[in-house]
Short mmCIF file of C-alpha atoms and ligand atoms in Angstrom, two decimals:
data_model
loop_
_atom_site.label_atom_id
_atom_site.label_comp_id
_atom_site.label_asym_id
_atom_site.label_seq_id
_atom_site.Cartn_x
_atom_site.Cartn_y
_atom_site.Cartn_z
CA UNK A 1 0.05 0.09 0.10
CA UNK A 2 1.54 3.21 -1.01
CA UNK A 3 0.36 5.93 1.92
CA UNK A 4 -0.24 9.68 0.52
CA UNK A 5 0.91 12.20 2.84
CA UNK A 6 -0.12 15.71 2.11
CA UNK A 7 1.64 18.36 3.96
CA UNK A 8 -0.09 20.99 5.73
CA UNK A 9 0.31 24.28 5.34
CA UNK A 10 3.02 26.38 7.22
CA UNK A 11 1.74 26.91 11.00
CA UNK A 12 2.28 28.57 14.05
CA UNK A 13 0.87 25.94 17.46
CA UNK A 14 0.76 27.19 20.61
CA UNK A 15 0.01 24.42 23.16
CA UNK A 16 -1.34 25.72 26.52
CA UNK A 17 -0.61 23.16 28.82
CA UNK A 18 2.20 21.83 27.07
CA UNK A 19 4.07 20.42 29.87
CA UNK A 20 1.20 18.48 30.88
CA UNK A 21 0.47 14.88 30.71
CA UNK A 22 -2.03 15.00 27.47
CA UNK A 23 1.05 17.24 25.80
CA UNK A 24 3.70 14.77 26.49
CA UNK A 25 1.77 11.54 26.02
CA UNK A 26 -0.14 12.22 22.65
CA UNK A 27 -0.27 15.93 21.22
CA UNK A 28 3.97 16.45 20.76
CA UNK A 29 4.39 12.38 20.02
CA UNK A 30 1.77 12.62 17.53
CA UNK A 31 3.46 16.21 16.23
CA UNK A 32 6.45 14.63 15.97
CA UNK A 33 5.28 11.41 14.09
CA UNK A 34 3.57 13.55 11.55
CA UNK A 35 6.87 15.82 11.07
CA UNK A 36 8.96 12.66 10.30
CA UNK A 37 6.67 11.36 7.72
CA UNK A 38 6.59 14.39 5.94
CA UNK A 39 3.09 16.16 6.68
CA UNK A 40 4.58 19.37 8.90
CA UNK A 41 6.45 21.67 6.98
CA UNK A 42 10.11 22.39 8.09
CA UNK A 43 8.82 26.06 8.81
CA UNK A 44 6.23 24.95 11.19
CA UNK A 45 6.63 26.33 14.77
CA UNK A 46 5.54 24.72 17.84
CA UNK A 47 5.34 26.93 21.00
CA UNK A 48 4.86 25.42 24.65
CA UNK A 49 2.91 27.61 26.75
CA UNK A 50 2.86 26.80 30.78
CA UNK A 51 3.66 28.77 34.00
CA UNK A 52 6.83 26.73 34.52
CA UNK A 53 9.95 28.76 34.27
CA UNK A 54 12.49 27.49 32.07
CA UNK A 55 13.61 28.32 28.79
CA UNK A 56 13.09 26.76 25.16
CA UNK A 57 16.32 24.83 25.53
CA UNK A 58 14.91 23.10 28.69
CA UNK A 59 11.59 22.68 27.32
CA UNK A 60 13.18 20.82 24.01
CA UNK A 61 14.56 18.55 26.50
CA UNK A 62 11.44 17.98 28.42
CA UNK A 63 9.97 17.53 24.87
CA UNK A 64 12.80 14.75 23.69
CA UNK A 65 12.45 12.75 27.18
CA UNK A 66 8.75 12.42 26.27
CA UNK A 67 9.12 11.63 22.70
CA UNK A 68 11.61 8.83 24.13
CA UNK A 69 8.90 7.34 26.77
CA UNK A 70 5.93 7.69 24.14
CA UNK A 71 7.02 6.20 21.25
CA UNK A 72 9.07 3.39 19.82
CA UNK A 73 12.80 3.76 19.26
CA UNK A 74 12.23 2.77 15.65
CA UNK A 75 10.63 6.02 15.11
CA UNK A 76 13.26 8.17 16.84
CA UNK A 77 15.66 8.87 14.04
CA UNK A 78 18.14 11.12 15.78
CA UNK A 79 18.14 14.16 12.70
CA UNK A 80 14.49 14.10 12.58
CA UNK A 81 14.17 14.25 16.00
CA UNK A 82 16.54 17.23 16.01
CA UNK A 83 14.87 18.75 13.16
CA UNK A 84 11.85 18.75 14.86
CA UNK A 85 13.49 19.94 18.31
CA UNK A 86 14.42 23.05 16.49
CA UNK A 87 10.91 23.89 15.56
CA UNK A 88 9.85 24.02 19.31
CA UNK A 89 9.56 27.06 21.26
CA UNK A 90 8.62 28.12 25.07
CA UNK A 91 6.66 30.66 26.41
CA UNK A 92 6.12 31.16 30.13
CA UNK A 93 2.52 31.98 30.41
CA UNK A 94 -0.42 32.35 33.18
CA UNK A 95 -3.47 31.76 31.76
CA UNK A 96 -5.16 34.01 34.72
CA UNK A 97 -2.51 36.48 34.66
CA UNK A 98 -0.77 39.22 32.60
CA UNK A 99 2.75 37.40 32.46
CA UNK A 100 4.00 36.13 28.79
CA UNK A 101 1.38 37.25 26.57
CA UNK A 102 3.29 39.93 24.74
CA UNK A 103 5.81 37.39 25.00
CA UNK A 104 3.69 35.13 22.87
CA UNK A 105 2.54 37.55 20.89
CA UNK A 106 6.40 38.58 19.74
CA UNK A 107 6.22 34.78 18.78
CA UNK A 108 3.28 34.85 16.40
CA UNK A 109 4.16 35.17 12.20
CA UNK A 110 2.13 36.56 9.59
CA UNK A 111 1.09 34.47 6.89
CA UNK A 112 0.88 30.97 9.29
CA UNK A 113 -2.01 29.04 10.05
CA UNK A 114 -2.48 30.17 13.80
CA UNK A 115 -3.74 26.81 16.16
CA UNK A 116 -4.30 27.46 20.17
CA UNK A 117 -4.67 24.14 21.30
CA UNK A 118 -6.56 24.44 24.93
CA UNK A 119 -4.36 21.72 26.82
CA UNK A 120 -5.29 22.65 30.38
CA UNK A 121 -8.31 22.56 33.07
CA UNK A 122 -11.46 23.96 30.90
CA UNK A 123 -11.63 26.39 33.93
CA UNK A 124 -8.63 27.98 31.73
CA UNK A 125 -10.14 28.29 28.71
CA UNK A 126 -11.89 31.55 29.14
CA UNK A 127 -9.21 33.05 30.58
CA UNK A 128 -6.60 32.17 27.87
CA UNK A 129 -9.70 32.87 24.93
CA UNK A 130 -9.94 36.39 26.46
CA UNK A 131 -6.34 37.12 26.53
CA UNK A 132 -5.73 35.80 23.36
CA UNK A 133 -8.36 38.46 22.08
CA UNK A 134 -6.80 41.30 24.23
CA UNK A 135 -2.95 40.84 23.45
CA UNK A 136 -4.27 41.09 19.77
CA UNK A 137 -2.65 37.33 19.38
CA UNK A 138 -5.07 35.33 17.57
CA UNK A 139 -5.84 36.46 13.80
CA UNK A 140 -9.14 36.03 12.02
CA UNK A 141 -8.53 32.52 10.81
CA UNK A 142 -7.00 31.66 14.16
CA UNK A 143 -8.37 28.24 15.50
CA UNK A 144 -8.62 27.13 18.89
CA UNK A 145 -8.86 23.39 20.32
CA UNK A 146 -10.69 22.61 23.32
CA UNK A 147 -10.20 19.55 25.32
CA UNK A 148 -12.58 17.35 27.17
CA UNK A 149 -14.48 17.71 29.28
CA UNK A 150 -16.65 20.22 27.42
CA UNK A 151 -19.04 21.64 30.64
CA UNK A 152 -20.36 19.29 33.29
CA UNK A 153 -23.62 19.55 32.61
CA UNK A 154 -25.92 22.02 30.11
CA UNK A 155 -25.49 24.86 32.16
CA UNK A 156 -21.78 24.90 32.30
CA UNK A 157 -21.64 23.77 28.62
CA UNK A 158 -23.57 26.57 27.58
CA UNK A 159 -21.96 28.89 29.66
CA UNK A 160 -18.27 28.14 27.91
CA UNK A 161 -19.65 28.35 24.48
CA UNK A 162 -21.11 31.69 24.86
CA UNK A 163 -17.58 32.75 26.71
CA UNK A 164 -15.70 31.02 23.59
CA UNK A 165 -18.13 32.83 21.29
CA UNK A 166 -17.32 36.35 22.71
CA UNK A 167 -13.80 35.87 21.15
CA UNK A 168 -13.97 33.22 18.51
CA UNK A 169 -16.61 32.46 15.85
CA UNK A 170 -17.89 28.59 15.55
CA UNK A 171 -16.13 28.06 12.23
CA UNK A 172 -12.81 28.50 14.68
CA UNK A 173 -13.65 26.20 17.41
CA UNK A 174 -12.37 22.61 17.16
CA UNK A 175 -13.95 20.68 20.09
CA UNK A 176 -12.14 17.80 20.21
CA UNK A 177 -13.49 13.96 20.98
CA UNK A 178 -10.37 11.83 20.05
CA UNK A 179 -12.51 8.81 19.62
CA UNK A 180 -13.74 10.38 16.53
CA UNK A 181 -9.85 10.46 15.10
CA UNK A 182 -10.07 6.96 15.24
CA UNK A 183 -9.42 5.21 11.72
CA UNK A 184 -12.11 2.49 12.53
CA UNK A 185 -14.70 5.16 13.09
CA UNK A 186 -13.99 7.02 10.13
CA UNK A 187 -14.23 3.44 8.53
CA UNK A 188 -17.66 3.14 9.80
CA UNK A 189 -18.56 6.07 7.71
CA UNK A 190 -16.63 4.74 4.63
CA UNK A 191 -18.15 1.27 5.25
CA UNK A 192 -21.97 2.51 5.35
CA UNK A 193 -21.05 5.53 2.71
CA UNK A 194 -18.75 4.36 0.62
CA UNK A 195 -20.79 0.69 -0.43
CA UNK A 196 -24.28 -0.36 -1.63
CA UNK A 197 -24.08 -3.57 0.30
CA UNK A 198 -24.37 -2.09 3.77
CA UNK A 199 -26.75 0.96 3.39
CA UNK A 200 -29.92 -0.88 2.50
CA UNK A 201 -29.99 -3.46 5.26
CA UNK A 202 -29.12 -0.16 7.83
CA UNK A 203 -32.43 0.01 9.62
CA UNK A 204 -34.79 -1.43 11.80
CA UNK A 205 -36.26 -4.08 9.35
CA UNK A 206 -33.12 -5.84 9.29
CA UNK A 207 -31.00 -4.95 12.49
CA UNK A 208 -32.00 -6.29 15.84
CA UNK A 209 -30.03 -4.32 17.81
CA UNK A 210 -26.81 -2.37 18.25
CA UNK A 211 -24.31 -2.52 21.20
CA UNK A 212 -21.66 -0.10 21.89
CA UNK A 213 -18.84 -1.08 24.41
CA UNK A 214 -16.26 0.84 25.88
CA UNK A 215 -14.42 -1.34 28.67
CA UNK A 216 -11.36 -0.31 30.45
CA UNK A 217 -9.39 -2.45 32.75
CA UNK A 218 -8.10 0.30 34.60
CA UNK A 219 -9.75 1.95 37.76
CA UNK A 220 -10.07 5.62 38.47
CA UNK A 221 -6.38 5.71 39.39
CA UNK A 222 -4.82 8.97 40.45
CA UNK A 223 -8.06 10.97 38.95
CA UNK A 224 -10.11 10.03 41.79
CA UNK A 225 -11.04 13.44 42.80
CA UNK A 226 -11.90 14.73 39.65
CA UNK A 227 -13.69 11.40 38.34
CA UNK A 228 -15.92 11.11 41.71
CA UNK A 229 -17.33 14.42 40.53
CA UNK A 230 -17.92 13.16 36.85
CA UNK A 231 -18.46 9.62 36.94
CA UNK A 232 -19.32 7.08 33.58
CA UNK A 233 -22.09 8.91 32.39
CA UNK A 234 -20.24 12.40 32.26
CA UNK A 235 -16.96 11.16 31.54
CA UNK A 236 -17.96 8.55 28.72
CA UNK A 237 -21.47 8.16 27.78
CA UNK A 238 -21.95 12.08 27.18
CA UNK A 239 -19.38 12.32 25.14
CA UNK A 240 -17.88 9.13 23.62
CA UNK A 241 -20.50 6.58 23.42
CA UNK A 242 -22.56 9.45 22.14
CA UNK A 243 -20.59 10.21 19.18
CA UNK A 244 -20.33 6.62 18.28
CA UNK A 245 -23.88 6.28 18.69
CA UNK A 246 -24.46 9.32 16.53
CA UNK A 247 -21.95 7.66 13.70
CA UNK A 248 -23.93 4.51 13.64
CA UNK A 249 -27.27 5.71 13.42
CA UNK A 250 -27.27 9.08 11.88
CA UNK A 251 -28.97 9.20 8.29
CA UNK A 252 -26.45 9.74 5.06
CA UNK A 253 -25.23 13.42 4.95
CA UNK A 254 -25.84 14.85 1.62
CA UNK A 255 -21.94 15.34 1.52
CA UNK A 256 -19.00 14.22 3.61
CA UNK A 257 -18.26 18.00 4.83
CA UNK A 258 -18.83 19.38 8.61
CA UNK A 259 -22.01 21.05 8.62
CA UNK A 260 -23.75 18.07 6.47
CA UNK A 261 -22.46 15.28 8.78
CA UNK A 262 -22.71 17.41 12.02
CA UNK A 263 -26.21 18.17 11.36
CA UNK A 264 -27.00 14.33 10.85
CA UNK A 265 -25.33 13.53 14.27
CA UNK A 266 -27.23 16.42 15.90
CA UNK A 267 -30.86 14.90 14.37
CA UNK A 268 -29.72 11.46 16.07
CA UNK A 269 -28.94 13.41 19.53
CA UNK A 270 -32.29 15.00 19.30
CA UNK A 271 -34.12 11.92 18.38
CA UNK A 272 -33.31 10.18 21.66
CA UNK A 273 -36.11 9.46 23.91
CA UNK A 274 -35.61 9.81 27.61
CA UNK A 275 -34.40 6.56 29.13
CA UNK A 276 -36.59 4.76 31.41
CA UNK A 277 -35.25 4.53 34.95
CA UNK A 278 -35.65 0.42 34.35
CA UNK A 279 -33.29 0.52 31.21
CA UNK A 280 -30.09 1.82 32.80
CA UNK A 281 -27.86 0.08 35.61
CA UNK A 282 -25.02 1.84 36.96
CA UNK A 283 -22.17 0.11 38.95
CA UNK A 284 -18.88 0.82 41.36
CA UNK A 285 -16.18 -1.78 41.20
CA UNK A 286 -15.30 -3.85 44.10
CA UNK A 287 -11.48 -4.14 45.45
CA UNK A 288 -9.91 -7.15 43.61
CA UNK A 289 -6.60 -8.00 41.66
CA UNK A 290 -5.07 -7.59 38.61
CA UNK A 291 -2.11 -8.94 37.31
CA UNK A 292 -1.83 -10.92 40.70
CA UNK A 293 -1.52 -7.33 42.61
CA UNK A 294 -4.28 -6.35 44.96
CA UNK A 295 -6.63 -3.29 43.81
CA UNK A 296 -8.61 -1.00 45.62
CA UNK A 297 -12.42 -0.90 45.56
CA UNK A 298 -14.09 2.52 43.60
CA UNK A 299 -14.77 3.71 47.06
CA UNK A 300 -11.16 3.26 48.33
CA UNK A 301 -9.96 4.67 44.91
CA UNK A 302 -12.18 7.99 45.39
CA UNK A 303 -11.62 7.63 49.32
CA UNK A 304 -14.85 8.39 49.72
CA UNK A 305 -16.97 5.70 51.31
CA UNK A 306 -20.29 7.49 50.65
CA UNK A 307 -19.76 8.05 46.97
CA UNK A 308 -22.91 7.28 44.73
CA UNK A 309 -20.81 8.22 41.53
CA UNK A 310 -20.58 5.24 38.78
CA UNK A 311 -17.36 3.64 37.59
CA UNK A 312 -19.63 1.82 35.52
CA UNK A 313 -23.17 2.23 33.23
CA UNK A 314 -25.34 0.15 30.76
CA UNK A 315 -28.38 1.49 29.32
CA UNK A 316 -30.82 0.66 26.60
CA UNK A 317 -31.24 3.46 24.22
CA UNK A 318 -34.09 4.26 21.73
CA UNK A 319 -33.47 6.46 18.77
CA UNK A 320 -37.29 7.48 18.02
CA UNK A 321 -37.46 7.91 13.94
CA UNK A 322 -38.85 5.79 11.82
CA UNK A 323 -35.06 3.90 10.69
CA UNK A 324 -34.59 2.70 14.49
CA UNK A 325 -38.17 2.49 15.89
CA UNK A 326 -37.97 -0.94 17.51
CA UNK A 327 -34.19 -1.40 17.15
CA UNK A 328 -32.78 -0.59 20.65
CA UNK A 329 -28.96 0.49 21.13
CA UNK A 330 -27.48 -0.89 24.15
CA UNK A 331 -24.57 1.15 25.95
CA UNK A 332 -22.29 -0.03 28.35
CA UNK A 333 -18.89 1.56 29.87
CA UNK A 334 -17.16 0.74 32.82
CA UNK A 335 -13.75 0.56 34.54
CA UNK A 336 -11.75 -2.25 36.16
CA UNK A 337 -13.61 -4.64 33.79
CA UNK A 338 -12.22 -7.67 32.28
CA UNK A 339 -10.93 -6.35 29.03
CA UNK A 340 -9.82 -3.32 27.46
CA UNK A 341 -12.05 -3.05 24.52
CA UNK A 342 -14.05 -0.64 22.52
CA UNK A 343 -16.38 -1.70 19.95
CA UNK A 344 -19.67 -1.29 17.99
CA UNK A 345 -21.46 -4.77 17.05
CA UNK A 346 -24.31 -4.27 14.96
CA UNK A 347 -26.78 -7.27 15.22
CA UNK A 348 -28.83 -8.43 12.14
CA UNK A 349 -31.76 -10.41 12.33
CA UNK A 350 -32.24 -14.27 11.66
CA UNK A 351 -33.66 -14.61 8.34
CA UNK A 352 -37.22 -14.50 8.10
CA UNK A 353 -37.40 -18.52 7.10
CA UNK A 354 -34.96 -20.99 8.07
CA UNK A 355 -34.84 -23.68 5.26
CA UNK A 356 -32.23 -25.81 7.47
CA UNK A 357 -32.93 -27.80 10.27
CA UNK A 358 -33.02 -26.23 13.56
CA UNK A 359 -29.79 -27.98 14.78
CA UNK A 360 -27.74 -27.11 11.68
CA UNK A 361 -25.87 -23.73 13.59
CA UNK A 362 -27.60 -21.34 12.22
CA UNK A 363 -26.94 -17.98 13.58
CA UNK A 364 -27.31 -14.29 13.01
CA UNK A 365 -24.96 -12.22 11.17
CA UNK A 366 -23.04 -9.60 13.30
CA UNK A 367 -20.79 -6.68 11.95
CA UNK A 368 -18.42 -5.89 14.42
CA UNK A 369 -16.10 -2.76 14.33
CA UNK A 370 -13.42 -2.56 16.78
CA UNK A 371 -11.85 0.72 18.03
CA UNK A 372 -9.51 -0.81 20.07
CA UNK A 373 -7.48 -3.36 20.62
CA UNK A 374 -6.63 -4.47 16.64
CA UNK A 375 -8.41 -1.47 15.29
CA UNK A 376 -10.81 -3.26 12.36
CA UNK A 377 -14.09 -5.15 11.44
CA UNK A 378 -15.06 -8.08 11.05
CA UNK A 379 -18.40 -9.26 9.73
CA UNK A 380 -19.80 -12.99 10.61
CA UNK A 381 -21.27 -14.78 7.74
CA UNK A 382 -23.20 -18.33 8.12
CA UNK A 383 -21.31 -21.02 5.71
CA UNK A 384 -21.56 -24.64 5.48
CA UNK A 385 -19.10 -26.26 7.61
CA UNK A 386 -16.52 -28.05 5.22
CA UNK A 387 -16.21 -31.76 4.92
CA UNK A 388 -19.26 -34.39 4.84
CA UNK A 389 -21.62 -34.83 7.66
CA UNK A 390 -24.50 -33.48 5.85
CA UNK A 391 -25.71 -29.48 5.75
CA UNK A 392 -23.96 -28.33 9.28
CA UNK A 393 -23.84 -24.87 9.59
CA UNK A 394 -21.03 -22.64 11.02
CA UNK A 395 -20.19 -18.91 11.89
CA UNK A 396 -17.27 -17.32 9.84
CA UNK A 397 -15.56 -13.84 10.13
CA UNK A 398 -14.65 -11.94 7.02
CA UNK A 399 -12.28 -10.11 8.77
CA UNK A 400 -10.68 -6.89 8.18
CA UNK A 401 -7.82 -6.51 10.90
CA UNK A 402 -6.04 -3.53 9.67
CA UNK A 403 -2.97 -4.64 11.24
CA UNK A 404 -3.33 -7.77 8.44
CA UNK A 405 -4.75 -5.71 5.89
CA UNK A 406 -1.71 -2.99 5.58
CA UNK A 407 1.00 -5.21 6.53
CA UNK A 408 3.59 -3.10 8.08
CA UNK A 409 2.02 0.55 7.65
CA UNK A 410 -0.44 -0.53 10.02
CA UNK A 411 1.93 0.15 12.57
CA UNK A 412 2.35 3.47 11.57
CA UNK A 413 -1.38 4.14 10.97
CA UNK A 414 -1.87 7.97 12.78
CA UNK A 415 -2.99 8.18 16.21
CA UNK A 416 -6.19 9.74 16.87
CA UNK A 417 -4.94 12.87 18.16
CA UNK A 418 -2.36 13.38 15.26
CA UNK A 419 -5.04 13.08 12.56
CA UNK A 420 -7.28 15.60 14.47
CA UNK A 421 -4.32 17.84 14.86
CA UNK A 422 -3.79 17.83 11.40
CA UNK A 423 -7.31 18.54 10.30
CA UNK A 424 -7.48 21.64 12.84
CA UNK A 425 -4.71 22.86 10.48
CA UNK A 426 -6.39 22.34 7.69
CA UNK A 427 -9.39 23.68 8.93
CA UNK A 428 -11.57 20.78 8.94
CA UNK A 429 -13.93 20.53 11.24
CA UNK A 430 -16.18 17.48 10.21
CA UNK A 431 -14.38 15.29 13.41
CA UNK A 432 -15.13 17.86 15.84
CA UNK A 433 -18.11 18.26 17.73
CA UNK A 434 -20.32 21.67 16.88
CA UNK A 435 -21.44 23.87 19.94
CA UNK A 436 -25.07 22.64 19.29
CA UNK A 437 -24.03 18.83 19.42
CA UNK A 438 -22.52 19.12 22.67
CA UNK A 439 -25.47 20.88 24.50
CA UNK A 440 -27.92 18.74 23.12
CA UNK A 441 -25.82 15.85 24.27
CA UNK A 442 -26.05 17.48 27.85
CA UNK A 443 -29.91 18.14 27.59
CA UNK A 444 -30.31 14.31 27.09
CA UNK A 445 -27.54 13.28 29.96
CA UNK A 446 -28.79 15.75 32.70
CA UNK A 447 -32.42 14.42 33.56
CA UNK A 448 -30.61 10.96 33.61
CA UNK A 449 -27.93 12.17 35.98
CA UNK A 450 -30.53 14.55 38.24
CA UNK A 451 -32.76 11.48 38.58
CA UNK A 452 -29.60 9.77 39.96
CA UNK A 453 -29.07 12.42 42.23
CA UNK A 454 -32.61 13.11 43.53
CA UNK A 455 -33.13 9.60 44.78
CA UNK A 456 -29.33 9.19 46.00
CA UNK A 457 -29.42 5.80 44.22
CA UNK A 458 -26.56 3.64 45.36
CA UNK A 459 -25.07 1.97 41.98
CA UNK A 460 -24.70 -1.92 42.07
CA UNK A 461 -21.45 -3.61 43.02
CA UNK A 462 -19.25 -5.84 40.62
CA UNK A 463 -15.85 -7.64 40.65
CA UNK A 464 -12.98 -6.47 39.57
CA UNK A 465 -12.06 -8.27 36.19
CA UNK A 466 -15.98 -8.89 35.28
CA UNK A 467 -18.24 -7.38 32.53
CA UNK A 468 -20.06 -5.65 35.37
CA UNK A 469 -22.86 -5.79 37.37
CA UNK A 470 -25.18 -8.96 37.40
CA UNK A 471 -28.27 -6.73 36.83
CA UNK A 472 -26.59 -5.62 33.26
CA UNK A 473 -26.47 -8.74 32.12
CA UNK A 474 -30.34 -8.76 32.97
CA UNK A 475 -30.89 -5.59 31.05
CA UNK A 476 -30.00 -7.98 28.02
CA UNK A 477 -31.41 -11.25 28.72
CA UNK A 478 -34.73 -10.04 29.59
CA UNK A 479 -35.35 -8.72 26.05
CA UNK A 480 -33.84 -12.41 24.83
CA UNK A 481 -30.61 -11.24 23.97
CA UNK A 482 -26.79 -10.97 25.13
CA UNK A 483 -23.84 -8.71 25.05
CA UNK A 484 -21.11 -10.01 23.08
CA UNK A 485 -18.33 -11.38 25.07
CA UNK A 486 -15.49 -8.87 26.50
CA UNK A 487 -12.95 -10.85 24.13
CA UNK A 488 -10.06 -9.29 22.16
P1 LIG B 501 -2.13 18.23 33.28
O1 LIG B 501 -1.33 16.94 33.43
O2 LIG B 501 -2.38 18.65 35.16
O3 LIG B 501 -1.39 19.40 32.69
C1 LIG B 501 -2.09 20.85 32.85
C2 LIG B 501 -1.21 21.52 32.13
O4 LIG B 501 -1.45 23.16 32.41
C3 LIG B 501 0.33 22.12 32.58
O5 LIG B 501 1.00 21.99 31.33
C4 LIG B 501 0.29 23.16 33.46
O6 LIG B 501 1.52 23.65 33.57
C5 LIG B 501 -0.74 24.11 32.90
N1 LIG B 501 -1.35 24.99 33.60
C6 LIG B 501 -2.00 24.88 34.73
N2 LIG B 501 -2.05 26.14 34.96
C7 LIG B 501 -2.03 27.13 34.24
C8 LIG B 501 -2.19 28.07 34.07
N3 LIG B 501 -2.96 29.21 34.84
N4 LIG B 501 -1.67 28.77 32.84
C9 LIG B 501 -1.03 28.33 31.95
N5 LIG B 501 -0.64 26.92 31.90
C10 LIG B 501 -1.31 26.35 33.25
O7 LIG B 501 -3.29 17.67 32.75
P2 LIG B 501 -3.86 17.02 31.35
O8 LIG B 501 -3.78 15.66 31.86
O9 LIG B 501 -2.58 17.10 30.42
O10 LIG B 501 -4.66 17.49 30.89
C11 LIG B 501 -5.00 18.32 30.16
C12 LIG B 501 -6.91 18.80 29.60
O11 LIG B 501 -6.85 17.99 28.65
C13 LIG B 501 -7.73 19.00 30.55
O12 LIG B 501 -8.67 19.39 29.94
C14 LIG B 501 -7.92 17.33 30.72
O13 LIG B 501 -9.12 17.01 31.05
C15 LIG B 501 -8.04 17.14 29.39
N6 LIG B 501 -7.82 15.63 28.67
C16 LIG B 501 -6.79 15.16 29.29
C17 LIG B 501 -6.17 13.65 29.23
C18 LIG B 501 -4.97 12.82 29.56
O14 LIG B 501 -5.01 11.85 29.17
N7 LIG B 501 -4.26 13.29 30.04
C19 LIG B 501 -7.22 13.15 28.18
C20 LIG B 501 -8.46 13.70 27.67
C21 LIG B 501 -8.24 14.97 27.69
P3 LIG B 501 2.44 24.64 34.63
O15 LIG B 501 1.78 23.99 35.77
O16 LIG B 501 3.37 24.51 34.50
O17 LIG B 501 1.43 25.74 34.68
#
């Protein structure tokens, strides 16, 4: 396979929070990979911005260390790393103060795309936006990238949208949800809208149900205090799972263009029915063992024995429109589960009439879209079991694992972050959330969370390394369905 790398325009990219965890783990290594592949021009400038007192040389050392830590050694060609580090500057700046802003302005070059990446706590977004405007740093075409979480509920999301809108137009705001940058997620659109095969079947008449799972094996770890104020619903469902649901359920957009795609996603969110109380299961993990090591319970992790926050949620969701009437979407996400896995499973209906005997082993087709691990898709189809012994049927996957299909190059498939950053520089908002989309998602999530809070409902317990609480299995079983096994 020949990869086509189309270089982006020369740019100045300022990473607010350039010394933070996200910058070190994802943003800077991602930029290096794009630079190494020749997609980033040699004249680009990346400026780290944070309060820490250091000069550019010290910051470059930090960046070099981050590349060493988060990228495989085979990608770290000495000359390319040095050429990349030469593109890096640093400004000591306080998002809430006056220091550093004139300095930053001095580093901005005319004729270059301007990107300001807000990789800091959301509470600082407003202050940064205001100062970029006040010090006349951001020009007309500047773009800002806002990290998650985008608000904590409808009210805070709206306030944040309003604050940003004071200084930037919607066409300049890139709200990032890195799930949308994943290769498979975009492939979901390619498969649905680039083939004649699937779209005619993509409806309640042929699809029994859809399952969306995002399971993690880690606990809340060091993020306990933050997580306990948020929970799985706010941290995962309102954004990542909702985005996956939208892409699966949306109508074909007229074009693969930002507003055409986002309009269709928004219609899905607006078509979501309120979830019935009995259709949601919440859970908290118990103490257990991972890899032979004892792990604490959720309550111990967040140091709050009275916490009612969920580390797991499963729910049955209905999209109230012609296409999906009667075909439910089951969502589940949780921490400390059996495997780390993200996938969408589209389960088709059984053939209306079977010509084969009942015990031949026929089962329904399933399209499985795997986001991680092993990004790819497989479609299970029924075939005759080879060999003698009469008509016995078996299900085999037609497998499109990227690692196999693309060979060596699959290991170099861009990470979601690097793809999205390149889209920002290109000025393409298709894979970013629009303000009204985020607000609609909160408008759907808020009443569910408030009802839990009003009832002071205690989540069910579940074992570490399990598939979640028993009640989540029952949620499916009572409809005569079952979750797909949590296996990679
Ligand atoms: P972090 O490790 O705590 O880093 C925060 C960064 O902000 C540091 O560089 C810090 O540097 C800087 N900072 C703090 N206060 C500042 C101020 N007043 N003025 C200027 N800079 C300031 O946080 P993170 O994990 O990188 O997360 C950053 C953002 O990304 C957050 O919104 C988070 O929710 C989001 N996010 C993170 C991840 C992840 O995997 N880490 C994933 C998804 C979303 P100084 O202390 O030197 O100022």
